[in-house]
Amino acid sequence: MSGGLLVAGTTSDAGKSVVTAGICRWLVRRGVKVAPFKAQNMSLNSFVTREGAEIGRAQAMQAQACRVEPTALMNPVLLKPGSDQSSQVVLMGRPVGELSARGYHGGRQQQLLGTVLDCLAELRGTYDAVICEGAGSPAEINLRRTDIVNMGIARNARPRLPVLVVGDIDRGGVFASFFGTVALLSREDQELVAGFLVNKFRGDVSLLEPGLDMLHGLTGRRTYGVLPFRHGLGIDEEDGMAVSLRGTVRESNVAPPVGEDVLRVAVCALPLMSNFTDVDALAAEPGVVVRFVDRPEELADADLVVVPGTRGTVRALQWLRESGLADVLVRRAADGRPVLGVCGGFQILGERIEDDVESRAGQVDGLGVLPVRVRFAREKTLTRPVGEALGEPVEGYEIHHGVADVTGGETFLDGCRVGAVWGTHWHSSLESDGFRRAFLREVAAAAGRRFVPAPDTSFAALREEQLDRLGDLIEEHADTDALWRLIESGAPQGLPFIPPGAPA
């Protein structure tokens, strides 16, 4: 068997990543050997595979849902935005240059189609089924000519991929979105669109059913399931383009704190913030409240401030100074109040940054609270380090151009610590349970909080529970028999054409 499915969406953030992961987990529980695939991903949340390749964090999460090791084959093209107009292109896990949106869609994207199809074919030759995720909407008619991630991959794959369109009903207008998506596709593309999946539904499904029946009558395509809205799924997010997440609180464990106090964590919502999923392990701890901030006054009651990674270190440093957050961070360091810098955040806390690669700004003064000098190298560091800190084993991954020269302080992972300020390039170190608890005890002591980490929180177990919840959603609320036939046999024959179709 070489089954496959493309999970497309009516819009960005319709739930494609979650639905793909849910289908993968449902299949693997049925004994199917399955792998995820996303031909082209645009995200600042990325991950390093064991062979040292950089891929989208969402595909790493989907691989975990499949219970397989992630590889570069699962996300051959990754675009990492550096501005509204350009992105770093990562091909097969390695950066190959910066391109403007016009340059990428003007020809470079189509040149990558062969690589993408080869990766998909290799996966399909290895696994029983490959569940592919689209990007944005398949009905982006301005980009269809060079598309390699939606209908372009569905039609060029051998055998061709059936397409399931996901719509977020919580946004409203889902029926119009479903109909319009199909009606804007060419006749050849429409032949592969098998049907729909409603996501994030609240309420009584019986009230929705007349609309689903009418949608079937209008399009000749069935709805494969209605997934209910679920709070606290806590899976890795793909979109790193948000300039500010102020007011957003990371959903955390509902269990009460073990000690007498909660611990408040404020994350600076830097421009081009990357790998902000690093704080998910903190949010999973009972009694830890994590929020994103972009105003100085919002740091006043924070017990810990996290300066996260960013695709634009010098730009983020300038933003911190302009917003007044930089002054607060320097005062916090002087007062012995906890600050953690990760990757770009670590570089920002240092004394000096020499950047002729990312921003080409040359030499720039950092905040000067850690004895670190950073020089940006053209070659990107992509590693999966393992070590020890605070008496506990730690593992993580590194994705950065900046090379740090640490000239003082106490050793902390690959970085250093001075007082209550810590800095490291290691992403996901806080997912190591013993280390996370030891770190939070140090933070609580420095902050004067009677907070006690829970003794038995396992982040890996919580992640598995969340993935099982996604699998449950598919198993309980989708027509799994029909979904399996779709994966195994492809789109039904004789699906009607819905005019007007794509413009010439």
Short mmCIF file of C-alpha atoms in Angstrom, two decimals:
data_model
loop_
_atom_site.label_atom_id
_atom_site.label_comp_id
_atom_site.label_asym_id
_atom_site.label_seq_id
_atom_site.Cartn_x
_atom_site.Cartn_y
_atom_site.Cartn_z
CA MET A 1 0.00 0.00 0.00
CA SER A 2 1.11 3.58 -0.71
CA GLY A 3 -1.80 5.61 0.57
CA GLY A 4 -1.85 9.35 0.92
CA LEU A 5 -3.92 12.42 1.70
CA LEU A 6 -3.45 16.17 1.43
CA VAL A 7 -5.02 18.16 4.26
CA ALA A 8 -5.73 21.61 2.83
CA GLY A 9 -7.51 24.54 4.46
CA THR A 10 -9.88 27.32 3.56
CA THR A 11 -7.45 29.76 5.22
CA SER A 12 -4.22 29.90 7.15
CA ASP A 13 -4.71 28.73 10.74
CA ALA A 14 -7.80 26.69 9.85
CA GLY A 15 -6.31 23.82 11.83
CA LYS A 16 -4.40 21.91 9.14
CA SER A 17 -1.43 21.13 11.40
CA VAL A 18 -3.65 19.84 14.21
CA VAL A 19 -5.88 17.79 11.90
CA THR A 20 -2.83 16.29 10.17
CA ALA A 21 -1.36 15.30 13.54
CA GLY A 22 -4.70 13.87 14.65
CA ILE A 23 -5.04 11.74 11.51
CA CYS A 24 -1.45 10.55 11.94
CA ARG A 25 -2.03 9.52 15.55
CA TRP A 26 -5.32 7.78 14.66
CA LEU A 27 -3.60 5.82 11.90
CA VAL A 28 -0.60 4.77 13.96
CA ARG A 29 -2.94 3.48 16.67
CA ARG A 30 -4.52 1.32 13.96
CA GLY A 31 -1.14 -0.19 13.23
CA VAL A 32 -0.50 1.82 10.05
CA LYS A 33 3.09 2.87 9.37
CA VAL A 34 2.56 6.56 8.63
CA ALA A 35 4.63 9.71 8.09
CA PRO A 36 3.81 13.44 7.83
CA PHE A 37 4.85 15.68 4.94
CA LYS A 38 4.72 19.40 4.20
CA ALA A 39 6.40 20.36 0.95
CA GLN A 40 6.88 24.01 1.83
CA ASN A 41 6.48 25.60 5.22
CA MET A 42 6.72 29.25 6.25
CA SER A 43 7.48 29.45 9.95
CA LEU A 44 9.90 30.84 12.50
CA ASN A 45 9.27 27.87 14.79
CA SER A 46 11.71 25.21 13.65
CA PHE A 47 13.43 22.08 14.92
CA VAL A 48 16.71 20.25 14.34
CA THR A 49 16.57 16.58 13.36
CA ARG A 50 19.12 14.04 14.57
CA GLU A 51 21.03 14.32 11.29
CA GLY A 52 21.33 18.10 11.80
CA ALA A 53 18.61 19.29 9.41
CA GLU A 54 16.29 22.21 10.16
CA ILE A 55 12.57 21.59 9.56
CA GLY A 56 9.31 23.16 10.69
CA ARG A 57 8.44 22.55 14.32
CA ALA A 58 4.92 21.46 13.31
CA GLN A 59 6.33 18.62 11.19
CA ALA A 60 8.49 17.47 14.10
CA MET A 61 5.33 17.38 16.23
CA GLN A 62 3.48 15.44 13.51
CA ALA A 63 6.36 12.95 13.33
CA GLN A 64 5.94 12.43 17.06
CA ALA A 65 2.24 11.81 16.44
CA CYS A 66 3.38 9.10 13.97
CA ARG A 67 5.88 7.78 16.55
CA VAL A 68 8.73 8.13 14.05
CA GLU A 69 11.92 10.19 14.02
CA PRO A 70 11.55 13.45 12.06
CA THR A 71 13.74 13.89 8.97
CA ALA A 72 14.33 16.55 6.33
CA LEU A 73 12.22 14.51 3.90
CA MET A 74 9.14 15.53 5.87
CA ASN A 75 9.65 19.26 5.21
CA PRO A 76 12.04 19.76 2.28
CA VAL A 77 11.44 23.52 1.94
CA LEU A 78 11.27 25.84 4.95
CA LEU A 79 10.91 29.61 4.58
CA LYS A 80 12.01 31.69 7.57
CA PRO A 81 10.78 35.29 7.22
CA GLY A 82 13.32 38.02 7.89
CA SER A 83 10.92 40.82 6.95
CA ASP A 84 7.58 41.31 5.24
CA GLN A 85 9.36 41.08 1.90
CA SER A 86 12.02 38.37 2.20
CA SER A 87 12.77 34.99 3.76
CA GLN A 88 15.67 32.68 4.32
CA VAL A 89 15.19 29.56 2.18
CA VAL A 90 16.08 26.31 3.95
CA LEU A 91 16.33 23.39 1.50
CA MET A 92 16.59 19.83 2.79
CA GLY A 93 17.43 21.20 6.22
CA ARG A 94 20.18 23.65 5.17
CA PRO A 95 19.95 27.39 4.43
CA VAL A 96 20.64 28.19 0.78
CA GLY A 97 20.07 31.95 0.71
CA GLU A 98 17.66 34.84 1.12
CA LEU A 99 14.95 35.53 -1.43
CA SER A 100 12.27 38.17 -1.84
CA ALA A 101 8.69 36.97 -2.16
CA ARG A 102 8.74 38.06 -5.82
CA GLY A 103 11.98 36.19 -6.46
CA TYR A 104 10.73 33.02 -4.82
CA HIS A 105 7.33 32.91 -6.51
CA GLY A 106 8.81 34.24 -9.73
CA GLY A 107 10.66 31.04 -10.52
CA ARG A 108 12.67 29.59 -7.65
CA GLN A 109 9.65 27.87 -6.13
CA GLN A 110 8.82 25.94 -9.31
CA GLN A 111 12.44 24.80 -9.55
CA LEU A 112 12.01 23.05 -6.21
CA LEU A 113 9.06 20.95 -7.36
CA GLY A 114 11.30 18.06 -8.41
CA THR A 115 12.99 17.95 -4.99
CA VAL A 116 9.64 18.06 -3.24
CA LEU A 117 8.19 15.25 -5.35
CA ASP A 118 11.30 13.11 -4.82
CA CYS A 119 10.99 13.48 -1.05
CA LEU A 120 7.31 12.59 -1.12
CA ALA A 121 7.98 9.57 -3.34
CA GLU A 122 10.70 8.34 -0.98
CA LEU A 123 8.36 8.61 2.00
CA ARG A 124 5.56 6.84 0.13
CA GLY A 125 7.96 4.06 -0.75
CA THR A 126 8.85 3.63 2.92
CA TYR A 127 5.53 4.11 4.73
CA ASP A 128 2.05 2.66 4.33
CA ALA A 129 0.55 6.15 4.24
CA VAL A 130 1.80 9.75 4.06
CA ILE A 131 -0.44 12.50 5.41
CA CYS A 132 0.48 15.78 3.72
CA GLU A 133 -0.31 19.25 4.99
CA GLY A 134 -1.01 22.12 2.63
CA ALA A 135 -0.25 25.79 3.24
CA GLY A 136 -2.64 28.72 3.37
CA SER A 137 -5.46 27.97 0.95
CA PRO A 138 -5.40 25.94 -2.29
CA ALA A 139 -7.55 28.66 -3.87
CA GLU A 140 -4.83 31.33 -3.88
CA ILE A 141 -5.29 31.81 -7.62
CA ASN A 142 -2.47 34.36 -7.87
CA LEU A 143 0.02 31.69 -6.79
CA ARG A 144 -1.41 28.59 -8.46
CA ARG A 145 1.02 28.60 -11.40
CA THR A 146 4.04 28.04 -9.14
CA ASP A 147 2.30 26.12 -6.33
CA ILE A 148 4.28 23.19 -4.91
CA VAL A 149 2.48 22.68 -1.61
CA ASN A 150 -1.29 22.50 -2.29
CA MET A 151 -2.89 21.39 -5.58
CA GLY A 152 0.49 21.48 -7.28
CA ILE A 153 1.75 18.63 -5.13
CA ALA A 154 -1.63 16.81 -5.14
CA ARG A 155 -1.74 16.68 -8.94
CA ASN A 156 1.92 15.95 -9.57
CA ALA A 157 2.28 13.19 -6.97
CA ARG A 158 2.17 9.62 -8.25
CA PRO A 159 -0.34 8.32 -7.43
CA ARG A 160 -2.18 11.62 -7.10
CA LEU A 161 -3.34 12.76 -3.67
CA PRO A 162 -6.97 13.16 -2.62
CA VAL A 163 -7.61 16.47 -0.87
CA LEU A 164 -9.57 17.09 2.33
CA VAL A 165 -10.39 20.78 2.93
CA VAL A 166 -10.50 21.90 6.58
CA GLY A 167 -12.54 24.94 7.61
CA ASP A 168 -12.53 26.78 10.95
CA ILE A 169 -16.20 27.29 11.78
CA ASP A 170 -15.28 29.33 14.86
CA ARG A 171 -14.33 32.17 12.49
CA GLY A 172 -17.69 32.11 10.74
CA GLY A 173 -18.50 31.81 7.06
CA VAL A 174 -17.39 28.20 6.80
CA PHE A 175 -19.99 27.18 4.18
CA ALA A 176 -19.07 30.06 1.87
CA SER A 177 -15.39 29.25 2.43
CA PHE A 178 -15.86 25.60 1.49
CA PHE A 179 -17.91 26.38 -1.61
CA GLY A 180 -15.69 29.24 -2.71
CA THR A 181 -12.52 27.18 -2.29
CA VAL A 182 -13.80 24.50 -4.66
CA ALA A 183 -15.36 26.95 -7.13
CA LEU A 184 -12.05 28.83 -7.57
CA LEU A 185 -10.13 25.71 -8.57
CA SER A 186 -9.66 24.45 -12.11
CA ARG A 187 -11.60 21.43 -13.31
CA GLU A 188 -8.48 19.24 -12.95
CA ASP A 189 -7.87 20.44 -9.39
CA GLN A 190 -11.50 20.01 -8.40
CA GLU A 191 -11.32 16.34 -9.37
CA LEU A 192 -9.05 15.73 -6.38
CA VAL A 193 -11.06 17.64 -3.75
CA ALA A 194 -12.95 14.81 -2.07
CA GLY A 195 -14.73 16.75 0.65
CA PHE A 196 -14.61 18.79 3.80
CA LEU A 197 -13.84 18.65 7.52
CA VAL A 198 -15.35 21.19 9.92
CA ASN A 199 -13.00 22.24 12.71
CA LYS A 200 -13.57 24.01 16.07
CA PHE A 201 -17.35 23.55 16.24
CA ARG A 202 -19.21 24.66 19.36
CA GLY A 203 -22.75 23.56 20.07
CA ASP A 204 -25.28 21.01 18.82
CA VAL A 205 -24.13 19.25 15.64
CA SER A 206 -27.74 18.56 14.65
CA LEU A 207 -28.18 22.29 14.01
CA LEU A 208 -25.28 22.18 11.58
CA GLU A 209 -26.40 19.12 9.64
CA PRO A 210 -28.92 20.86 7.31
CA GLY A 211 -26.11 23.14 6.12
CA LEU A 212 -23.83 20.17 5.53
CA ASP A 213 -26.57 18.49 3.49
CA MET A 214 -27.03 21.63 1.39
CA LEU A 215 -23.25 21.90 0.92
CA HIS A 216 -23.25 18.32 -0.37
CA GLY A 217 -26.06 19.15 -2.77
CA LEU A 218 -24.22 22.24 -4.04
CA THR A 219 -20.80 20.66 -4.45
CA GLY A 220 -21.39 16.91 -4.71
CA ARG A 221 -18.85 16.49 -1.92
CA ARG A 222 -19.43 15.08 1.53
CA THR A 223 -18.25 16.27 4.93
CA TYR A 224 -15.95 13.74 6.58
CA GLY A 225 -16.43 14.99 10.12
CA VAL A 226 -17.19 17.83 12.52
CA LEU A 227 -14.47 18.28 15.13
CA PRO A 228 -15.53 20.03 18.35
CA PHE A 229 -13.67 22.98 19.80
CA ARG A 230 -11.16 21.86 22.44
CA HIS A 231 -9.26 24.07 24.87
CA GLY A 232 -5.72 23.38 25.95
CA LEU A 233 -4.49 21.18 23.12
CA GLY A 234 -1.08 22.78 23.61
CA ILE A 235 0.56 21.55 20.40
CA ASP A 236 3.43 23.35 18.70
CA GLU A 237 2.39 26.44 16.80
CA GLU A 238 3.56 27.06 13.29
CA ASP A 239 3.07 30.77 12.72
CA GLY A 240 5.94 32.92 13.94
CA MET A 241 4.94 36.07 12.05
CA ALA A 242 3.04 37.80 14.85
CA VAL A 243 4.88 40.97 15.78
CA SER A 244 3.19 41.16 19.17
CA LEU A 245 1.36 38.58 21.23
CA ARG A 246 0.68 40.99 24.08
CA GLY A 247 -2.14 39.81 26.28
CA THR A 248 -1.85 36.22 25.08
CA VAL A 249 -1.47 33.70 27.87
CA ARG A 250 -0.05 30.27 27.11
CA GLU A 251 -2.60 27.66 28.15
CA SER A 252 -1.24 25.83 31.14
CA ASN A 253 -1.94 22.86 33.35
CA VAL A 254 -5.19 23.31 35.26
CA ALA A 255 -3.73 21.75 38.41
CA PRO A 256 -3.26 24.18 41.35
CA PRO A 257 0.26 25.16 42.47
CA VAL A 258 2.05 22.77 44.81
CA GLY A 259 3.49 25.59 46.91
CA GLU A 260 1.82 28.68 48.31
CA ASP A 261 2.61 30.99 45.39
CA VAL A 262 2.24 30.95 41.63
CA LEU A 263 5.17 31.94 39.45
CA ARG A 264 4.57 34.64 36.82
CA VAL A 265 6.60 34.43 33.61
CA ALA A 266 6.62 37.30 31.10
CA VAL A 267 7.93 36.61 27.57
CA CYS A 268 9.07 39.62 25.54
CA ALA A 269 7.13 39.47 22.25
CA LEU A 270 10.10 40.33 20.05
CA PRO A 271 9.79 41.16 16.35
CA LEU A 272 10.30 38.02 14.23
CA MET A 273 10.09 35.95 17.41
CA SER A 274 11.18 32.36 16.77
CA ASN A 275 10.77 29.12 18.68
CA PHE A 276 8.53 30.69 21.29
CA THR A 277 7.39 27.11 21.92
CA ASP A 278 10.38 27.01 24.32
CA VAL A 279 8.08 28.36 27.03
CA ASP A 280 5.48 25.61 26.60
CA ALA A 281 7.30 23.45 29.13
CA LEU A 282 7.02 26.28 31.67
CA ALA A 283 3.31 26.69 30.96
CA ALA A 284 2.85 22.96 31.56
CA GLU A 285 3.94 23.32 35.18
CA PRO A 286 1.13 23.65 37.75
CA GLY A 287 1.24 27.15 39.20
CA VAL A 288 3.28 28.74 36.38
CA VAL A 289 1.49 31.46 34.40
CA VAL A 290 3.12 32.42 31.08
CA ARG A 291 2.12 35.52 29.13
CA PHE A 292 3.56 37.52 26.23
CA VAL A 293 4.20 41.22 26.77
CA ASP A 294 5.40 44.25 24.82
CA ARG A 295 5.18 47.07 27.40
CA PRO A 296 7.63 47.90 30.21
CA GLU A 297 4.93 48.11 32.88
CA GLU A 298 3.90 44.53 32.16
CA LEU A 299 7.22 43.31 33.55
CA ALA A 300 6.64 44.85 36.97
CA ASP A 301 5.08 41.79 38.60
CA ALA A 302 6.99 39.17 36.60
CA ASP A 303 9.02 36.68 38.61
CA LEU A 304 10.89 35.63 35.47
CA VAL A 305 11.34 37.47 32.17
CA VAL A 306 12.21 35.40 29.10
CA VAL A 307 13.89 37.03 26.11
CA PRO A 308 13.19 34.41 23.41
CA GLY A 309 14.73 33.61 20.07
CA THR A 310 14.30 35.87 17.06
CA ARG A 311 15.11 35.78 13.36
CA GLY A 312 16.25 39.42 13.63
CA THR A 313 18.51 39.84 16.67
CA VAL A 314 19.66 43.41 15.95
CA ARG A 315 16.14 44.49 14.98
CA ALA A 316 14.75 42.97 18.20
CA LEU A 317 17.43 44.73 20.25
CA GLN A 318 16.47 48.06 18.70
CA TRP A 319 12.79 47.35 19.41
CA LEU A 320 13.56 46.57 23.06
CA ARG A 321 15.29 49.93 23.39
CA GLU A 322 12.56 51.86 21.60
CA SER A 323 9.81 50.22 23.67
CA GLY A 324 11.53 50.85 27.00
CA LEU A 325 11.79 47.12 27.75
CA ALA A 326 15.59 47.21 27.48
CA ASP A 327 15.91 49.62 30.42
CA VAL A 328 13.69 47.39 32.54
CA LEU A 329 15.74 44.32 31.68
CA VAL A 330 18.98 46.06 32.66
CA ARG A 331 17.46 47.22 35.97
CA ARG A 332 16.15 43.73 36.67
CA ALA A 333 19.62 42.29 36.18
CA ALA A 334 21.15 44.89 38.51
CA ASP A 335 18.51 44.15 41.14
CA GLY A 336 19.06 40.39 40.99
CA ARG A 337 15.64 39.63 39.49
CA PRO A 338 15.50 36.60 37.17
CA VAL A 339 15.96 36.93 33.39
CA LEU A 340 16.47 34.09 30.88
CA GLY A 341 17.75 34.71 27.36
CA VAL A 342 17.41 31.94 24.76
CA CYS A 343 19.28 31.99 21.44
CA GLY A 344 18.70 35.49 20.01
CA GLY A 345 17.62 36.59 23.48
CA PHE A 346 20.93 35.32 24.87
CA GLN A 347 22.81 37.32 22.23
CA ILE A 348 20.81 40.46 23.08
CA LEU A 349 21.78 40.20 26.76
CA GLY A 350 25.48 40.18 25.86
CA GLU A 351 27.97 43.02 25.54
CA ARG A 352 28.38 43.25 21.79
CA ILE A 353 26.99 41.86 18.56
CA GLU A 354 28.94 41.87 15.30
CA ASP A 355 26.49 41.14 12.50
CA ASP A 356 27.49 41.23 8.85
CA VAL A 357 25.16 38.34 7.97
CA GLU A 358 21.60 38.72 9.26
CA SER A 359 21.06 42.49 9.55
CA ARG A 360 24.43 43.59 8.13
CA ALA A 361 24.44 46.25 10.84
CA GLY A 362 28.07 45.67 11.74
CA GLN A 363 29.01 46.14 15.39
CA VAL A 364 26.14 46.87 17.81
CA ASP A 365 26.17 47.17 21.58
CA GLY A 366 24.05 44.61 23.44
CA LEU A 367 22.38 45.17 26.80
CA GLY A 368 25.62 44.28 28.59
CA VAL A 369 24.19 42.15 31.40
CA LEU A 370 26.09 39.00 30.40
CA PRO A 371 29.85 38.78 29.59
CA VAL A 372 29.30 37.58 26.03
CA ARG A 373 30.40 38.83 22.63
CA VAL A 374 28.66 37.49 19.54
CA ARG A 375 29.87 37.33 15.95
CA PHE A 376 27.48 36.21 13.23
CA ALA A 377 28.88 33.47 10.98
CA ARG A 378 27.55 32.71 7.51
CA GLU A 379 27.33 29.01 8.34
CA LYS A 380 24.34 28.22 10.55
CA THR A 381 24.84 26.09 13.66
CA LEU A 382 22.38 23.17 13.65
CA THR A 383 23.02 20.68 16.46
CA ARG A 384 21.30 18.51 19.08
CA PRO A 385 23.48 18.98 22.20
CA VAL A 386 23.26 16.94 25.39
CA GLY A 387 24.73 18.02 28.71
CA GLU A 388 24.16 18.81 32.36
CA ALA A 389 23.18 21.94 34.27
CA LEU A 390 22.06 22.63 37.83
CA GLY A 391 22.97 19.03 38.61
CA GLU A 392 20.47 17.61 36.09
CA PRO A 393 20.76 16.10 32.59
CA VAL A 394 19.62 18.38 29.76
CA GLU A 395 19.17 18.06 26.03
CA GLY A 396 18.11 20.59 23.43
CA TYR A 397 18.78 21.84 19.92
CA GLU A 398 20.59 24.85 18.44
CA ILE A 399 19.64 26.97 15.41
CA HIS A 400 21.70 30.15 15.07
CA HIS A 401 24.23 32.11 13.05
CA GLY A 402 25.65 33.88 16.10
CA VAL A 403 28.87 32.47 17.60
CA ALA A 404 29.19 33.39 21.29
CA ASP A 405 32.47 34.15 23.02
CA VAL A 406 31.73 33.82 26.75
CA THR A 407 34.33 35.70 28.80
CA GLY A 408 33.02 35.29 32.35
CA GLY A 409 30.23 34.25 34.68
CA GLU A 410 29.27 30.72 35.68
CA THR A 411 28.90 28.08 32.99
CA PHE A 412 25.27 27.47 32.00
CA LEU A 413 24.76 24.95 29.19
CA ASP A 414 26.67 26.53 26.26
CA GLY A 415 26.24 30.03 27.72
CA CYS A 416 26.64 31.57 31.12
CA ARG A 417 24.98 32.84 34.25
CA VAL A 418 25.60 36.04 36.21
CA GLY A 419 23.50 36.35 39.37
CA ALA A 420 19.89 35.75 38.37
CA VAL A 421 20.50 36.22 34.63
CA TRP A 422 20.92 33.11 32.49
CA GLY A 423 21.72 32.84 28.78
CA THR A 424 21.97 29.91 26.36
CA HIS A 425 21.58 29.04 22.68
CA TRP A 426 19.82 25.78 23.59
CA HIS A 427 16.17 25.55 22.58
CA SER A 428 13.81 23.15 24.39
CA SER A 429 16.16 22.68 27.36
CA LEU A 430 13.21 23.29 29.69
CA GLU A 431 11.54 20.15 28.35
CA SER A 432 14.07 18.19 30.44
CA ASP A 433 11.95 17.67 33.55
CA GLY A 434 14.62 17.53 36.27
CA PHE A 435 16.46 20.53 34.88
CA ARG A 436 13.23 22.53 34.55
CA ARG A 437 12.32 21.89 38.17
CA ALA A 438 15.81 22.83 39.37
CA PHE A 439 15.71 26.02 37.28
CA LEU A 440 12.28 27.01 38.62
CA ARG A 441 13.46 26.48 42.19
CA GLU A 442 16.32 28.90 41.51
CA VAL A 443 13.93 31.41 39.95
CA ALA A 444 11.49 31.16 42.87
CA ALA A 445 14.30 31.69 45.39
CA ALA A 446 15.63 34.75 43.53
CA ALA A 447 12.10 36.15 43.14
CA GLY A 448 11.21 35.54 46.78
CA ARG A 449 8.25 33.33 45.85
CA ARG A 450 7.08 30.32 47.85
CA PHE A 451 6.60 28.39 44.65
CA VAL A 452 7.35 24.67 44.54
CA PRO A 453 7.61 22.78 41.23
CA ALA A 454 5.37 19.74 40.98
CA PRO A 455 7.50 16.64 41.58
CA ASP A 456 5.96 14.51 38.85
CA THR A 457 5.26 16.71 35.82
CA SER A 458 6.51 14.95 32.70
CA PHE A 459 6.46 17.21 29.66
CA ALA A 460 6.96 14.26 27.29
CA ALA A 461 3.99 12.45 28.84
CA LEU A 462 1.84 15.58 28.58
CA ARG A 463 2.77 15.93 24.90
CA GLU A 464 1.80 12.31 24.30
CA GLU A 465 -1.53 12.91 26.04
CA GLN A 466 -2.19 15.92 23.79
CA LEU A 467 -1.40 13.92 20.66
CA ASP A 468 -3.71 11.15 21.85
CA ARG A 469 -6.42 13.75 22.34
CA LEU A 470 -5.97 14.76 18.70
CA GLY A 471 -6.24 11.14 17.66
CA ASP A 472 -9.39 10.82 19.77
CA LEU A 473 -10.94 13.80 17.99
CA ILE A 474 -10.51 12.09 14.64
CA GLU A 475 -11.61 8.68 15.88
CA GLU A 476 -14.72 9.98 17.66
CA HIS A 477 -15.88 12.80 15.37
CA ALA A 478 -14.79 11.87 11.83
CA ASP A 479 -16.10 9.15 9.55
CA THR A 480 -12.93 7.08 9.87
CA ASP A 481 -14.10 4.31 7.51
CA ALA A 482 -14.67 6.85 4.74
CA LEU A 483 -11.42 8.62 5.63
CA TRP A 484 -9.50 5.35 5.37
CA ARG A 485 -11.01 4.61 1.94
CA LEU A 486 -9.94 8.08 0.83
CA ILE A 487 -6.35 7.53 2.00
CA GLU A 488 -6.21 4.05 0.50
CA SER A 489 -8.01 4.56 -2.82
CA GLY A 490 -7.88 8.27 -3.65
CA ALA A 491 -10.61 10.77 -4.47
CA PRO A 492 -13.99 9.38 -5.61
CA GLN A 493 -14.55 9.28 -9.34
CA GLY A 494 -17.11 11.55 -11.03
CA LEU A 495 -16.99 14.50 -8.63
CA PRO A 496 -18.92 17.37 -10.26
CA PHE A 497 -17.30 20.55 -11.54
CA ILE A 498 -18.38 23.69 -9.68
CA PRO A 499 -18.27 26.81 -11.84
CA PRO A 500 -16.71 29.23 -12.51
CA GLY A 501 -13.42 27.40 -11.83
CA ALA A 502 -10.03 29.04 -11.85
CA PRO A 503 -9.54 32.00 -14.23
CA ALA A 504 -7.49 31.30 -17.33
#
